[in-house]
PDB file of C-alpha atoms and ligand atoms in Angstrom:
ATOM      1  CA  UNK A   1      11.153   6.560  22.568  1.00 94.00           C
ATOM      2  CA  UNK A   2      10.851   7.707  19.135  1.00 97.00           C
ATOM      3  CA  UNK A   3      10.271   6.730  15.627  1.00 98.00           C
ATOM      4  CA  UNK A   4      13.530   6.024  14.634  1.00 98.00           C
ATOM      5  CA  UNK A   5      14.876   3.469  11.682  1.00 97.00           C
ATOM      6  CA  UNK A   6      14.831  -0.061  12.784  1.00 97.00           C
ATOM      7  CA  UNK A   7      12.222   0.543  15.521  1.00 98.00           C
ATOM      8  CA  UNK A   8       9.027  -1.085  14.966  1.00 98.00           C
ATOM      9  CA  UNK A   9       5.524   1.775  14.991  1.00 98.00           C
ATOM     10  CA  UNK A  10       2.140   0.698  15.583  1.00 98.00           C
ATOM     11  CA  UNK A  11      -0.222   3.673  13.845  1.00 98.00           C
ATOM     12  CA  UNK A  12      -3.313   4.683  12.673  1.00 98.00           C
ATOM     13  CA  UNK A  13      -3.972   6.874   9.476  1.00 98.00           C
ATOM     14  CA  UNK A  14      -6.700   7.849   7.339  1.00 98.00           C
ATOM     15  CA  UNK A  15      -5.657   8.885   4.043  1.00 98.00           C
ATOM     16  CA  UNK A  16      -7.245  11.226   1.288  1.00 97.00           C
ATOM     17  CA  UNK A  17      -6.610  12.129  -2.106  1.00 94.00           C
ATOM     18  CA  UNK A  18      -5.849  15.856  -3.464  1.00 93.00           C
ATOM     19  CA  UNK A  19      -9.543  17.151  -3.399  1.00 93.00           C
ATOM     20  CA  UNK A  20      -9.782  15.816   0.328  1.00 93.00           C
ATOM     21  CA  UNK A  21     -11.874  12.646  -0.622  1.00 95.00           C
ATOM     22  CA  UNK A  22     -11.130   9.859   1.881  1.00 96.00           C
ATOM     23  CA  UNK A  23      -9.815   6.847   0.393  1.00 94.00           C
ATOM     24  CA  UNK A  24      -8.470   4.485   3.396  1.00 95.00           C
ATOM     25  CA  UNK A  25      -9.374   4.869   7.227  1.00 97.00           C
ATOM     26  CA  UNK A  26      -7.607   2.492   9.708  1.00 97.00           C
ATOM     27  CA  UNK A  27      -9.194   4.258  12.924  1.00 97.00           C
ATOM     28  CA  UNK A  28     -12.645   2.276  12.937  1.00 92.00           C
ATOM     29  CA  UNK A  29     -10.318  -1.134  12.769  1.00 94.00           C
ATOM     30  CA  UNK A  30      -6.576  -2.369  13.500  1.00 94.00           C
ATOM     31  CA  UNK A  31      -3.580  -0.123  13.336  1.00 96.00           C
ATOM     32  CA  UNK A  32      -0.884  -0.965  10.874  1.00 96.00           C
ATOM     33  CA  UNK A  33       2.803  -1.883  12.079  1.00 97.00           C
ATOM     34  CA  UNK A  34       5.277  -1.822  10.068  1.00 97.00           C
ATOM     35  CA  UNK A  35       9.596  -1.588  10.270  1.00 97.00           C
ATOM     36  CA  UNK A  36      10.924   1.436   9.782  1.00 98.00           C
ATOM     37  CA  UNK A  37      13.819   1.694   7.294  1.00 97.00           C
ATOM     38  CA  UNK A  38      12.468  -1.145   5.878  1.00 96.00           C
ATOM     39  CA  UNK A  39      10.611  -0.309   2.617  1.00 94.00           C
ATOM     40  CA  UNK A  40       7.598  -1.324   4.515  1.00 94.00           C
ATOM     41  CA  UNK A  41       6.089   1.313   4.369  1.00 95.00           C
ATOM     42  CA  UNK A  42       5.580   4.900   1.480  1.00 96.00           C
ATOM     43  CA  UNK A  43       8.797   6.856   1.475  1.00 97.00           C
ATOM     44  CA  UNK A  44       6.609   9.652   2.380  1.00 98.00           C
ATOM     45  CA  UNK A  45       4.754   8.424   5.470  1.00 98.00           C
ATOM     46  CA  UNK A  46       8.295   6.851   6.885  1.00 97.00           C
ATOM     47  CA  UNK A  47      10.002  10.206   6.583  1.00 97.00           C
ATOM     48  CA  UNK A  48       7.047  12.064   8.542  1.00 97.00           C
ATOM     49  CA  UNK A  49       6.891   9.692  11.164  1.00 97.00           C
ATOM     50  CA  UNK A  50      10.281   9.790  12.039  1.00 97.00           C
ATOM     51  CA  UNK A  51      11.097  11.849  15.448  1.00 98.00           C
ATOM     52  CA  UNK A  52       7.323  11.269  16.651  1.00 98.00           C
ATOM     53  CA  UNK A  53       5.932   9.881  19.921  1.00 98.00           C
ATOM     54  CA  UNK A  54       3.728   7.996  21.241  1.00 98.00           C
ATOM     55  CA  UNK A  55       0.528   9.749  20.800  1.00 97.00           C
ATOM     56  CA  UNK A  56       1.648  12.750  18.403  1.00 98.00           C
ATOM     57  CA  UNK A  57      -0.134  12.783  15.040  1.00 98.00           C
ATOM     58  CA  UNK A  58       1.526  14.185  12.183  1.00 98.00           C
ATOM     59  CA  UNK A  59      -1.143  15.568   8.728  1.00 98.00           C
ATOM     60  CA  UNK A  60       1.888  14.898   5.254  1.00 98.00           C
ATOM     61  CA  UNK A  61       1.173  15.461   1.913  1.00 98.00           C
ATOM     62  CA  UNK A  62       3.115  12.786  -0.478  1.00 98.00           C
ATOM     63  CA  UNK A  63       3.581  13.359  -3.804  1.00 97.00           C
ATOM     64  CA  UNK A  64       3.911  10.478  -6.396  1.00 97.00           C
ATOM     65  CA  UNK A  65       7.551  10.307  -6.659  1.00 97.00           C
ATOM     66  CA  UNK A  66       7.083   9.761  -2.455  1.00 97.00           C
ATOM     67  CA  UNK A  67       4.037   8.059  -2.732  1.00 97.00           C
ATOM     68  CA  UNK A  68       3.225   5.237  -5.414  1.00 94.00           C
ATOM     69  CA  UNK A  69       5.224   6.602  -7.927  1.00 95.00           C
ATOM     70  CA  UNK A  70       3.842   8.184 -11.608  1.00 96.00           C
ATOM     71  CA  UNK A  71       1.678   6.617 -13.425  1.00 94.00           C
ATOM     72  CA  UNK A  72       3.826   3.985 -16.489  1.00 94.00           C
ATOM     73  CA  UNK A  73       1.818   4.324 -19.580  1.00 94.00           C
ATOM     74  CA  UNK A  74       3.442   0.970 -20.808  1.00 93.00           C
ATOM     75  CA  UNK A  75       1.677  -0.829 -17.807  1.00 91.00           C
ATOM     76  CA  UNK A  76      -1.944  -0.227 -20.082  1.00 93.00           C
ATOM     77  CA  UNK A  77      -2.419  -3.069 -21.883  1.00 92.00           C
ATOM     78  CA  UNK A  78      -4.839  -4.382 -24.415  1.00 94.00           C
ATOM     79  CA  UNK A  79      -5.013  -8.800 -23.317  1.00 90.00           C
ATOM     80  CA  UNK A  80      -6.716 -11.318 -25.098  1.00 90.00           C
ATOM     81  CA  UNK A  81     -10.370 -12.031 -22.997  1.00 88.00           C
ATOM     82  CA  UNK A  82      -9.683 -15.729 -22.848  1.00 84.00           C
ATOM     83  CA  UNK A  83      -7.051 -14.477 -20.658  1.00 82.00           C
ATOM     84  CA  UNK A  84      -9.294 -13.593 -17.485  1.00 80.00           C
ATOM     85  CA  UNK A  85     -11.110 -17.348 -18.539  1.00 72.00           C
ATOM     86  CA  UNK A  86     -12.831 -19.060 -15.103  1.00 70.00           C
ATOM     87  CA  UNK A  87     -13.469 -15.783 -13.280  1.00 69.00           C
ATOM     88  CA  UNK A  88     -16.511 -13.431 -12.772  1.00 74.00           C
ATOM     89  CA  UNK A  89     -17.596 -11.473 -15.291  1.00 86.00           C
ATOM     90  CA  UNK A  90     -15.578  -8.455 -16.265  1.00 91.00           C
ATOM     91  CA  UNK A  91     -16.457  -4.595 -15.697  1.00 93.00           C
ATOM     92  CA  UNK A  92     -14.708  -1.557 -16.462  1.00 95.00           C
ATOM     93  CA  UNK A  93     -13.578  -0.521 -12.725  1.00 92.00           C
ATOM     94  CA  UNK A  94     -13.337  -3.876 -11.661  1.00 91.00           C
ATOM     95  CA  UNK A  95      -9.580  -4.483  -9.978  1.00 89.00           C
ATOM     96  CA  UNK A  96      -8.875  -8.611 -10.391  1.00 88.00           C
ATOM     97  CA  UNK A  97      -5.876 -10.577  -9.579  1.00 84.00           C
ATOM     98  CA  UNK A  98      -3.522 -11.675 -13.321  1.00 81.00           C
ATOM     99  CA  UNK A  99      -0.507 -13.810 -12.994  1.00 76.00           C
ATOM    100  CA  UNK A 100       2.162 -12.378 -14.576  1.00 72.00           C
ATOM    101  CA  UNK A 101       6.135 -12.633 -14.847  1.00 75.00           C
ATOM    102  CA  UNK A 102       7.171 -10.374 -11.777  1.00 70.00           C
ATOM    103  CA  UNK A 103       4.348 -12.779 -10.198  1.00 77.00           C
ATOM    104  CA  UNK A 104       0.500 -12.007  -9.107  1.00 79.00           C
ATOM    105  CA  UNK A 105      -0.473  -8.691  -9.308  1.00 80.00           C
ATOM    106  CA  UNK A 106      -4.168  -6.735  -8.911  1.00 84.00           C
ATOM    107  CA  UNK A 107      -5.424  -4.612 -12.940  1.00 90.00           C
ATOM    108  CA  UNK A 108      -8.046  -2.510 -13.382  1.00 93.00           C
ATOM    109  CA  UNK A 109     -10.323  -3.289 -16.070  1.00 94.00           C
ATOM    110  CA  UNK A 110     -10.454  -0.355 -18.192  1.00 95.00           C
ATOM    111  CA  UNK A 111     -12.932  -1.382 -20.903  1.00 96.00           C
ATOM    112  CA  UNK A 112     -14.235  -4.990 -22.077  1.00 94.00           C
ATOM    113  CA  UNK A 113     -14.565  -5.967 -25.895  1.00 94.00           C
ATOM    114  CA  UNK A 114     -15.966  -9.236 -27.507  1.00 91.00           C
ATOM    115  CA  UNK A 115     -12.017 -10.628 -27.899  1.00 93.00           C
ATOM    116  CA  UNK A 116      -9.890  -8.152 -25.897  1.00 94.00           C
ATOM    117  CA  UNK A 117      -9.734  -6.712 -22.948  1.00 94.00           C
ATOM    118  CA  UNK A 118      -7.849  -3.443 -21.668  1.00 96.00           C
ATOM    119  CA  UNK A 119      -6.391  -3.282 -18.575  1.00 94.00           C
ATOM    120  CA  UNK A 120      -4.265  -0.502 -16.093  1.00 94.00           C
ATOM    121  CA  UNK A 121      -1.387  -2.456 -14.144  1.00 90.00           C
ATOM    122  CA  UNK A 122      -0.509   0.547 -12.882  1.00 92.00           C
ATOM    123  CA  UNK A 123      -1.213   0.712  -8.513  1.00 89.00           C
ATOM    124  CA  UNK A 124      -4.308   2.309  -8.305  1.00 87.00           C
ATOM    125  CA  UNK A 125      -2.783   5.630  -6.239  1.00 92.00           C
ATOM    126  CA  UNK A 126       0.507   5.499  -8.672  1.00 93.00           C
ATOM    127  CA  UNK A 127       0.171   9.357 -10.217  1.00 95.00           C
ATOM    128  CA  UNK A 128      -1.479  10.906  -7.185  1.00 95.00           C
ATOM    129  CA  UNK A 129      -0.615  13.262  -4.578  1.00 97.00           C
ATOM    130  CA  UNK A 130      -1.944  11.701  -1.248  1.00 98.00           C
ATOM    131  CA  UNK A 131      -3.049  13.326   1.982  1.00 98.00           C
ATOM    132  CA  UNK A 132      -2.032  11.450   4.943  1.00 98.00           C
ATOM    133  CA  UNK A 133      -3.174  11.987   8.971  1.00 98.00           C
ATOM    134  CA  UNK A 134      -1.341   9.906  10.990  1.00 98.00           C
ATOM    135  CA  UNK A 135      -0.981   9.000  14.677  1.00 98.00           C
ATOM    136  CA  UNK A 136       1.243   6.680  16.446  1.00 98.00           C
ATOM    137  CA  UNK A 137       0.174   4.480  18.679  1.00 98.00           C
ATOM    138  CA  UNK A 138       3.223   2.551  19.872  1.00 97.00           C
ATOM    139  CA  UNK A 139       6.586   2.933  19.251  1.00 98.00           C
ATOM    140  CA  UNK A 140       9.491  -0.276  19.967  1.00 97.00           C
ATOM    141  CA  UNK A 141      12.853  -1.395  19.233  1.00 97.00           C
ATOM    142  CA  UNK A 142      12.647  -4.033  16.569  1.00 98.00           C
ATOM    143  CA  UNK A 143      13.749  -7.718  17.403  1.00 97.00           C
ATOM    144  CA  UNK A 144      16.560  -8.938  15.631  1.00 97.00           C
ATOM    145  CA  UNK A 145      14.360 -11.469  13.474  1.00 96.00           C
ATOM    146  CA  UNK A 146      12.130  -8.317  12.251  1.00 97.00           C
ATOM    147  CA  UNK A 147      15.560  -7.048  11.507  1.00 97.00           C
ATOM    148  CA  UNK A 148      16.008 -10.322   9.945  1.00 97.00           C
ATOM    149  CA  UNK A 149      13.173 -10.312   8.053  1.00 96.00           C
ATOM    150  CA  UNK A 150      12.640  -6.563   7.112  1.00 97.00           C
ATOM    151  CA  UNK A 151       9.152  -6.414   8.204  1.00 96.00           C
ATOM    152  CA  UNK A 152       7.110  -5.953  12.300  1.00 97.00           C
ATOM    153  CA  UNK A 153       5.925  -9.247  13.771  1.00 95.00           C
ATOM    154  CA  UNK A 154       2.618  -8.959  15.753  1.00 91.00           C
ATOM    155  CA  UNK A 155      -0.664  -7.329  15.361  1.00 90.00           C
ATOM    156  CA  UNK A 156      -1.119  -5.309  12.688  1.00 90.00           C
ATOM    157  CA  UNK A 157       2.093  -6.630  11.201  1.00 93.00           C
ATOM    158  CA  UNK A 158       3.468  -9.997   8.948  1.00 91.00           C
ATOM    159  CA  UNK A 159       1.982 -13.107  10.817  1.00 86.00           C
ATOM    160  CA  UNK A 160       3.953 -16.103  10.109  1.00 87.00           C
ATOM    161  CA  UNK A 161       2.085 -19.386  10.404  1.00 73.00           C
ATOM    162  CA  UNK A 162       4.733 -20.716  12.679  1.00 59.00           C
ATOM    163  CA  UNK A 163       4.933 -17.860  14.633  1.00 47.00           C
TER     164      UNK A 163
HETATM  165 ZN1   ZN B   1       8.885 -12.344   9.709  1.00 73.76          ZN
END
């Protein structure tokens, strides 16, 4: 069968930025699974992966509005340092966990003062134009509680602890 929404894929991918520099490579581990017409997935890797095989391997280019959307200036921040209180010590580059109101949620550390601290809440590949290969490994009709739950079951998918 084929990639189709609500069928479940099992694939690998490595993906680059614009310059060709690898940033993520699943083929030396797991593949990912994930529901299709779901919002599992980029808008950008779902729409190339839709009609393929078992087997085929598709090369997409995603830009940000397909990807992780354009960078929001309004999501750099100066915070107090007692903020980030308890943790390890802070370094520009550094990506750490903050609570905040739409919940927990990974910042870059930008640059670290005596009192303040600015961060990027921005995801790290919002702004960028992304260079997927892809290549599916499985292909299956979704059960009706993925359906249910909008997301695969199984390796390389959500794993419930009562599952
Ligand atoms: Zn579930």
């Amino acid at each position: 069968m084929k990639v189709a929404k609500d069928s479940v894929v099992r694939f690998h991918y490595k993906l680059s930025d614009e310059s060709g520099a690898e940033l993520q490579n699943s083929f030396n581990s797991e593949p990912l699974s994930a529901l299709i017409g779901a919002g599992n997935i980029i808008p950008g890797v779902e729409a190339a992966m839709i009609g393929l095989e078992v087997g085929a391997t598709a090369d997409v280019e995603v830009p940000p509005e397909q990807g992780y959307g354009e960078r929001n200036p309004s999501l750099m921040q100066r915070v107090p340092k007692k903020y980030f209180k308890g943790g390890a010590p802070l370094a520009p580059g550094m990506t750490v966990m903050v609570n905040t109101e739409q919940g927990q949620r990974p910042v870059t550390i930008i640059k670290v003062g005596m009192t303040v601290v600015d961060i990027d809440a921005n995801h790290p590949l919002a702004g960028k134009t992304l260079k997927f290969h892809l290549q599916v490994e499985e292909v299956r009709e979704a059960t009706a509680e993925e359906l249910q739950h909008g997301h695969a079951h199984g390796p390389g998918g959500h794993q419930h602890a009562e599952d």
